[in-house]
PDB file of C-alpha atoms in Angstrom:
ATOM      1  CA  MET A   1      52.758  74.468  49.540  1.00 49.00           C
ATOM      2  CA  THR A   2      49.364  76.103  48.806  1.00 52.00           C
ATOM      3  CA  LYS A   3      47.893  77.919  51.782  1.00 51.00           C
ATOM      4  CA  VAL A   4      44.227  77.380  52.566  1.00 51.00           C
ATOM      5  CA  LYS A   5      42.500  80.559  53.668  1.00 53.00           C
ATOM      6  CA  GLY A   6      41.481  80.484  57.334  1.00 52.00           C
ATOM      7  CA  LYS A   7      43.491  77.351  58.127  1.00 49.00           C
ATOM      8  CA  ILE A   8      46.944  76.823  59.631  1.00 45.00           C
ATOM      9  CA  PRO A   9      49.147  74.993  57.121  1.00 46.00           C
ATOM     10  CA  PRO A  10      50.162  71.508  58.243  1.00 49.00           C
ATOM     11  CA  LEU A  11      53.667  70.893  59.593  1.00 50.00           C
ATOM     12  CA  THR A  12      55.953  69.924  56.743  1.00 61.00           C
ATOM     13  CA  SER A  13      58.203  67.503  58.610  1.00 71.00           C
ATOM     14  CA  LEU A  14      58.284  66.094  62.126  1.00 74.00           C
ATOM     15  CA  GLU A  15      61.926  65.163  61.528  1.00 76.00           C
ATOM     16  CA  GLY A  16      62.640  68.778  60.609  1.00 73.00           C
ATOM     17  CA  LEU A  17      61.155  70.005  63.871  1.00 76.00           C
ATOM     18  CA  ARG A  18      63.186  67.493  65.819  1.00 79.00           C
ATOM     19  CA  ALA A  19      66.355  68.620  64.057  1.00 79.00           C
ATOM     20  CA  LEU A  20      65.509  72.255  64.825  1.00 82.00           C
ATOM     21  CA  ALA A  21      64.881  71.452  68.496  1.00 80.00           C
ATOM     22  CA  LEU A  22      68.181  69.567  68.657  1.00 84.00           C
ATOM     23  CA  ARG A  23      70.063  72.501  67.143  1.00 85.00           C
ATOM     24  CA  GLN A  24      68.448  74.887  69.615  1.00 85.00           C
ATOM     25  CA  HIS A  25      69.342  72.588  72.508  1.00 79.00           C
ATOM     26  CA  GLU A  26      72.969  72.389  71.366  1.00 81.00           C
ATOM     27  CA  GLU A  27      73.100  76.169  70.980  1.00 80.00           C
ATOM     28  CA  ILE A  28      71.845  76.636  74.539  1.00 74.00           C
ATOM     29  CA  ARG A  29      74.497  74.221  75.801  1.00 68.00           C
ATOM     30  CA  ARG A  30      77.162  76.124  73.872  1.00 71.00           C
ATOM     31  CA  LEU A  31      76.056  79.466  75.305  1.00 70.00           C
ATOM     32  CA  ILE A  32      76.080  78.037  78.831  1.00 63.00           C
ATOM     33  CA  ALA A  33      79.606  76.707  78.274  1.00 61.00           C
ATOM     34  CA  LEU A  34      80.707  80.145  77.095  1.00 64.00           C
ATOM     35  CA  SER A  35      79.122  81.903  80.044  1.00 80.00           C
ATOM     36  CA  ASP A  36      81.238  83.411  82.796  1.00 90.00           C
ATOM     37  CA  ARG A  37      78.848  82.039  85.429  1.00 92.00           C
ATOM     38  CA  ASP A  38      78.051  78.464  86.406  1.00 93.00           C
ATOM     39  CA  PHE A  39      74.351  77.816  85.767  1.00 90.00           C
ATOM     40  CA  LEU A  40      73.824  75.799  88.985  1.00 94.00           C
ATOM     41  CA  THR A  41      75.824  77.612  91.664  1.00 95.00           C
ATOM     42  CA  ARG A  42      76.081  81.068  90.062  1.00 93.00           C
ATOM     43  CA  LEU A  43      79.757  81.111  90.978  1.00 97.00           C
ATOM     44  CA  LEU A  44      82.274  81.893  88.276  1.00 96.00           C
ATOM     45  CA  SER A  45      82.539  79.270  85.584  1.00 95.00           C
ATOM     46  CA  ARG A  46      85.924  77.867  84.622  1.00 94.00           C
ATOM     47  CA  ARG A  47      86.051  80.280  81.706  1.00 92.00           C
ATOM     48  CA  GLY A  48      85.138  83.212  83.942  1.00 94.00           C
ATOM     49  CA  PHE A  49      87.761  82.268  86.531  1.00 97.00           C
ATOM     50  CA  ASP A  50      90.462  81.917  83.878  1.00 96.00           C
ATOM     51  CA  ARG A  51      89.621  85.343  82.504  1.00 93.00           C
ATOM     52  CA  GLU A  52      89.279  87.240  85.809  1.00 95.00           C
ATOM     53  CA  VAL A  53      92.245  85.715  87.626  1.00 97.00           C
ATOM     54  CA  GLY A  54      94.275  85.775  84.416  1.00 96.00           C
ATOM     55  CA  ILE A  55      93.895  89.566  84.356  1.00 96.00           C
ATOM     56  CA  VAL A  56      95.152  89.841  87.949  1.00 97.00           C
ATOM     57  CA  LEU A  57      98.138  87.587  87.219  1.00 97.00           C
ATOM     58  CA  ALA A  58      99.029  89.662  84.151  1.00 96.00           C
ATOM     59  CA  GLN A  59      98.871  92.861  86.223  1.00 95.00           C
ATOM     60  CA  MET A  60     101.096  91.323  88.897  1.00 95.00           C
ATOM     61  CA  GLN A  61     103.639  90.239  86.302  1.00 95.00           C
ATOM     62  CA  MET A  62     103.683  93.702  84.711  1.00 93.00           C
ATOM     63  CA  GLN A  63     104.173  95.207  88.164  1.00 92.00           C
ATOM     64  CA  THR A  64     107.516  93.412  88.511  1.00 90.00           C
ATOM     65  CA  ARG A  65     108.831  95.385  85.520  1.00 88.00           C
ATOM     66  CA  ALA A  66     107.145  98.704  86.291  1.00 82.00           C
ATOM     67  CA  THR A  67     109.105 101.714  87.544  1.00 77.00           C
ATOM     68  CA  HIS A  68     106.120 103.121  89.403  1.00 77.00           C
ATOM     69  CA  LYS A  69     104.206 100.503  91.382  1.00 82.00           C
ATOM     70  CA  ARG A  70     100.407 100.570  91.295  1.00 87.00           C
ATOM     71  CA  ARG A  71      98.707 100.343  94.664  1.00 86.00           C
ATOM     72  CA  ASP A  72      95.665  98.530  93.278  1.00 86.00           C
ATOM     73  CA  VAL A  73      97.723  95.535  92.129  1.00 91.00           C
ATOM     74  CA  PRO A  74      97.898  92.791  94.801  1.00 93.00           C
ATOM     75  CA  LYS A  75     101.299  91.748  96.145  1.00 94.00           C
ATOM     76  CA  ASN A  76     100.328  88.082  96.090  1.00 97.00           C
ATOM     77  CA  LEU A  77      97.556  85.725  95.028  1.00 98.00           C
ATOM     78  CA  SER A  78      96.814  82.185  96.133  1.00 98.00           C
ATOM     79  CA  VAL A  79      94.892  79.619  94.119  1.00 98.00           C
ATOM     80  CA  VAL A  80      92.961  77.010  96.123  1.00 98.00           C
ATOM     81  CA  PHE A  81      91.712  73.750  94.590  1.00 98.00           C
ATOM     82  CA  ILE A  82      88.829  72.198  96.582  1.00 98.00           C
ATOM     83  CA  ASP A  83      87.251  68.789  95.996  1.00 97.00           C
ATOM     84  CA  ILE A  84      84.203  67.569  97.948  1.00 96.00           C
ATOM     85  CA  ASP A  85      84.985  64.227  99.582  1.00 93.00           C
ATOM     86  CA  ASN A  86      82.934  61.169  98.591  1.00 91.00           C
ATOM     87  CA  PHE A  87      80.592  63.202  96.410  1.00 93.00           C
ATOM     88  CA  LYS A  88      79.514  60.098  94.505  1.00 92.00           C
ATOM     89  CA  TRP A  89      77.954  58.807  97.727  1.00 90.00           C
ATOM     90  CA  TYR A  90      75.411  61.661  97.772  1.00 88.00           C
ATOM     91  CA  ASN A  91      74.326  60.882  94.221  1.00 88.00           C
ATOM     92  CA  ASP A  92      74.158  57.128  94.843  1.00 88.00           C
ATOM     93  CA  SER A  93      72.367  57.440  98.195  1.00 85.00           C
ATOM     94  CA  PHE A  94      69.864  60.207  97.485  1.00 84.00           C
ATOM     95  CA  GLY A  95      69.892  60.865  93.745  1.00 85.00           C
ATOM     96  CA  HIS A  96      71.473  63.442  91.462  1.00 87.00           C
ATOM     97  CA  ALA A  97      69.030  66.159  92.530  1.00 88.00           C
ATOM     98  CA  CYS A  98      70.468  65.890  96.033  1.00 89.00           C
ATOM     99  CA  GLY A  99      73.972  66.007  94.609  1.00 91.00           C
ATOM    100  CA  ASP A 100      73.057  69.312  92.978  1.00 93.00           C
ATOM    101  CA  GLU A 101      71.677  70.555  96.297  1.00 92.00           C
ATOM    102  CA  VAL A 102      74.986  69.722  98.010  1.00 93.00           C
ATOM    103  CA  LEU A 103      76.842  71.736  95.364  1.00 96.00           C
ATOM    104  CA  GLU A 104      74.487  74.697  95.737  1.00 95.00           C
ATOM    105  CA  LYS A 105      74.738  74.786  99.525  1.00 94.00           C
ATOM    106  CA  PHE A 106      78.506  74.296  99.465  1.00 96.00           C
ATOM    107  CA  SER A 107      78.696  77.307  97.134  1.00 97.00           C
ATOM    108  CA  VAL A 108      76.646  79.392  99.563  1.00 96.00           C
ATOM    109  CA  PHE A 109      79.031  78.453 102.393  1.00 96.00           C
ATOM    110  CA  LEU A 110      81.969  79.578 100.251  1.00 97.00           C
ATOM    111  CA  GLN A 111      80.325  82.932  99.583  1.00 97.00           C
ATOM    112  CA  GLN A 112      79.556  83.411 103.266  1.00 96.00           C
ATOM    113  CA  HIS A 113      83.128  82.694 104.374  1.00 97.00           C
ATOM    114  CA  PHE A 114      85.352  84.320 101.765  1.00 98.00           C
ATOM    115  CA  ARG A 115      85.579  87.983 100.791  1.00 96.00           C
ATOM    116  CA  SER A 116      83.616  89.570  97.976  1.00 95.00           C
ATOM    117  CA  THR A 117      86.956  90.547  96.406  1.00 95.00           C
ATOM    118  CA  ASP A 118      88.008  86.884  96.113  1.00 98.00           C
ATOM    119  CA  TYR A 119      87.240  84.817  93.023  1.00 98.00           C
ATOM    120  CA  LEU A 120      85.042  81.771  93.670  1.00 98.00           C
ATOM    121  CA  CYS A 121      84.552  79.232  90.914  1.00 98.00           C
ATOM    122  CA  ARG A 122      82.870  75.918  90.280  1.00 98.00           C
ATOM    123  CA  TRP A 123      85.698  74.334  88.328  1.00 97.00           C
ATOM    124  CA  SER A 124      84.151  71.023  87.294  1.00 94.00           C
ATOM    125  CA  GLY A 125      81.605  68.653  88.832  1.00 94.00           C
ATOM    126  CA  ASP A 126      82.352  68.623  92.570  1.00 96.00           C
ATOM    127  CA  GLU A 127      85.576  70.634  92.187  1.00 98.00           C
ATOM    128  CA  PHE A 128      85.901  74.292  93.126  1.00 98.00           C
ATOM    129  CA  MET A 129      88.656  76.838  92.586  1.00 99.00           C
ATOM    130  CA  LEU A 130      89.327  79.959  94.637  1.00 99.00           C
ATOM    131  CA  GLY A 131      91.506  82.936  93.823  1.00 98.00           C
ATOM    132  CA  LEU A 132      92.369  84.621  97.128  1.00 98.00           C
ATOM    133  CA  VAL A 133      93.579  88.102  96.256  1.00 97.00           C
ATOM    134  CA  GLY A 134      96.537  89.395  98.272  1.00 97.00           C
ATOM    135  CA  ALA A 135      96.797  86.202 100.320  1.00 97.00           C
ATOM    136  CA  SER A 136     100.121  84.508 100.946  1.00 97.00           C
ATOM    137  CA  TYR A 137     100.317  80.719 101.163  1.00 97.00           C
ATOM    138  CA  ALA A 138     100.142  80.843 104.971  1.00 96.00           C
ATOM    139  CA  GLN A 139      97.208  83.282 104.959  1.00 97.00           C
ATOM    140  CA  ALA A 140      95.308  81.206 102.413  1.00 98.00           C
ATOM    141  CA  GLU A 141      95.954  78.032 104.404  1.00 97.00           C
ATOM    142  CA  ARG A 142      94.622  79.594 107.619  1.00 98.00           C
ATOM    143  CA  SER A 143      91.515  80.899 105.876  1.00 98.00           C
ATOM    144  CA  VAL A 144      90.720  77.615 104.129  1.00 98.00           C
ATOM    145  CA  GLU A 145      91.368  75.524 107.251  1.00 97.00           C
ATOM    146  CA  GLN A 146      88.993  77.787 109.181  1.00 97.00           C
ATOM    147  CA  PHE A 147      86.401  77.289 106.441  1.00 97.00           C
ATOM    148  CA  MET A 148      86.824  73.503 106.625  1.00 95.00           C
ATOM    149  CA  ARG A 149      86.396  73.495 110.417  1.00 94.00           C
ATOM    150  CA  THR A 150      83.246  75.585 110.092  1.00 94.00           C
ATOM    151  CA  LEU A 151      81.971  73.322 107.314  1.00 92.00           C
ATOM    152  CA  GLU A 152      82.364  70.167 109.412  1.00 89.00           C
ATOM    153  CA  LYS A 153      80.320  71.737 112.227  1.00 90.00           C
ATOM    154  CA  LYS A 154      77.413  72.479 109.903  1.00 86.00           C
ATOM    155  CA  ARG A 155      74.615  69.997 109.353  1.00 81.00           C
ATOM    156  CA  VAL A 156      73.588  70.315 105.734  1.00 80.00           C
ATOM    157  CA  VAL A 157      69.883  69.591 105.403  1.00 77.00           C
ATOM    158  CA  LEU A 158      69.046  67.935 102.081  1.00 77.00           C
ATOM    159  CA  ARG A 159      65.380  68.673 101.489  1.00 75.00           C
ATOM    160  CA  CYS A 160      65.429  66.773  98.219  1.00 71.00           C
ATOM    161  CA  ALA A 161      66.253  63.594 100.164  1.00 59.00           C
ATOM    162  CA  LYS A 162      62.824  63.713 101.809  1.00 55.00           C
ATOM    163  CA  ASN A 163      61.330  61.971  98.803  1.00 52.00           C
ATOM    164  CA  ALA A 164      64.364  59.832  97.988  1.00 54.00           C
ATOM    165  CA  LYS A 165      64.416  56.187  99.010  1.00 55.00           C
ATOM    166  CA  LYS A 166      61.269  56.581 101.130  1.00 57.00           C
ATOM    167  CA  ASN A 167      62.811  59.084 103.563  1.00 58.00           C
ATOM    168  CA  LYS A 168      60.018  60.813 105.465  1.00 58.00           C
ATOM    169  CA  LYS A 169      62.195  63.683 106.687  1.00 64.00           C
ATOM    170  CA  PRO A 170      64.930  65.839 105.128  1.00 68.00           C
ATOM    171  CA  GLN A 171      68.362  64.295 105.654  1.00 74.00           C
ATOM    172  CA  ALA A 172      71.000  66.182 107.675  1.00 80.00           C
ATOM    173  CA  ILE A 173      74.543  65.363 106.596  1.00 84.00           C
ATOM    174  CA  VAL A 174      78.096  66.588 107.179  1.00 87.00           C
ATOM    175  CA  VAL A 175      79.994  67.679 104.072  1.00 92.00           C
ATOM    176  CA  ARG A 176      83.782  67.412 104.036  1.00 92.00           C
ATOM    177  CA  ALA A 177      86.303  68.445 101.417  1.00 95.00           C
ATOM    178  CA  SER A 178      90.011  68.316 100.602  1.00 96.00           C
ATOM    179  CA  PHE A 179      92.064  71.248  99.372  1.00 97.00           C
ATOM    180  CA  GLY A 180      95.423  72.230  97.918  1.00 97.00           C
ATOM    181  CA  ILE A 181      97.051  75.657  97.615  1.00 98.00           C
ATOM    182  CA  ALA A 182      99.536  77.303  95.264  1.00 98.00           C
ATOM    183  CA  SER A 183     100.698  80.917  95.551  1.00 98.00           C
ATOM    184  CA  VAL A 184     102.325  83.279  93.072  1.00 98.00           C
ATOM    185  CA  TYR A 185     105.021  84.152  95.592  1.00 97.00           C
ATOM    186  CA  ASP A 186     105.935  81.085  97.630  1.00 93.00           C
ATOM    187  CA  PRO A 187     108.955  80.900  99.991  1.00 88.00           C
ATOM    188  CA  SER A 188     109.586  77.330  98.800  1.00 88.00           C
ATOM    189  CA  ARG A 189     110.281  78.601  95.257  1.00 89.00           C
ATOM    190  CA  ARG A 190     113.026  80.891  94.055  1.00 90.00           C
ATOM    191  CA  ARG A 191     110.832  82.658  91.500  1.00 94.00           C
ATOM    192  CA  PRO A 192     107.181  83.717  91.340  1.00 96.00           C
ATOM    193  CA  VAL A 193     104.725  81.821  89.138  1.00 97.00           C
ATOM    194  CA  PHE A 194     102.356  83.911  87.031  1.00 97.00           C
ATOM    195  CA  ASP A 195     101.147  81.083  84.808  1.00 97.00           C
ATOM    196  CA  MET A 196      97.580  80.034  85.614  1.00 97.00           C
ATOM    197  CA  ARG A 197      98.005  76.431  84.470  1.00 97.00           C
ATOM    198  CA  ARG A 198     101.064  75.889  86.655  1.00 97.00           C
ATOM    199  CA  LEU A 199      99.312  77.307  89.714  1.00 98.00           C
ATOM    200  CA  VAL A 200      96.222  75.173  89.121  1.00 98.00           C
ATOM    201  CA  ASP A 201      98.309  72.041  88.558  1.00 97.00           C
ATOM    202  CA  GLN A 202     100.298  72.648  91.757  1.00 97.00           C
ATOM    203  CA  ALA A 203      97.148  73.267  93.824  1.00 98.00           C
ATOM    204  CA  ASP A 204      95.538  70.172  92.275  1.00 97.00           C
ATOM    205  CA  ALA A 205      98.563  68.023  93.163  1.00 96.00           C
ATOM    206  CA  HIS A 206      98.597  69.301  96.759  1.00 95.00           C
ATOM    207  CA  MET A 207      94.864  68.597  97.068  1.00 96.00           C
ATOM    208  CA  TYR A 208      95.292  64.975  95.986  1.00 92.00           C
ATOM    209  CA  GLU A 209      98.199  64.567  98.402  1.00 92.00           C
ATOM    210  CA  GLN A 210      95.928  65.694 101.231  1.00 89.00           C
ATOM    211  CA  LYS A 211      93.094  63.443 100.082  1.00 84.00           C
ATOM    212  CA  HIS A 212      95.488  60.468  99.923  1.00 81.00           C
ATOM    213  CA  ARG A 213      96.807  61.143 103.444  1.00 81.00           C
ATOM    214  CA  ARG A 214      93.285  61.377 104.816  1.00 73.00           C
ATOM    215  CA  LYS A 215      92.281  58.070 103.215  1.00 70.00           C
ATOM    216  CA  ILE A 216      95.284  56.387 104.853  1.00 64.00           C
ATOM    217  CA  MET A 217      94.284  57.838 108.230  1.00 64.00           C
ATOM    218  CA  TRP A 218      90.680  56.615 107.843  1.00 61.00           C
ATOM    219  CA  LYS A 219      91.903  53.063 107.160  1.00 60.00           C
ATOM    220  CA  ARG A 220      93.858  52.912 110.410  1.00 55.00           C
TER     221      ARG A 220
END
């Protein structure tokens, strides 16, 4: 194309620009997916949790074969799977922006309750995963149950709901969640479990058992 002095050359192809914008958008999405942090809550992403907790599990497994035990390696670790109850209702009632606000505030509550040495993760959608370092099953259960009791006493104010469905004031709601726990060393098992997938699957199964029991109780 011949350039005209003093003038900006015309765009060659609108379709080309659209394709470029699409590629850039997909690249951004890929980088976010690869990030160790969740873009909304700033908790660990699934990838970040797998990496960080995977390192701890590997250290714990090596410790079982070591002659000299390291003091900085935890004696136990509990994985907690948390799922916000009836999350779809927030999206349907107030819009997806309010659903995001619920996730953000729930994440803040997690950070306020659990230790800075614990691993807090937004696993997927309205699901969260915790890695409680050094906690036995019983200790993790006490800590999470205390968190749930505190959570139910809080009134979560959804400021985004002020403009949703003609609400004139921010909506105050109670957020509830179900959880399941799996520990590396568990008295109910003969051997420890150092495999991340097995721990996550066990915690997930226990969470759904609790959710199912609660639904039965609500129907009575």
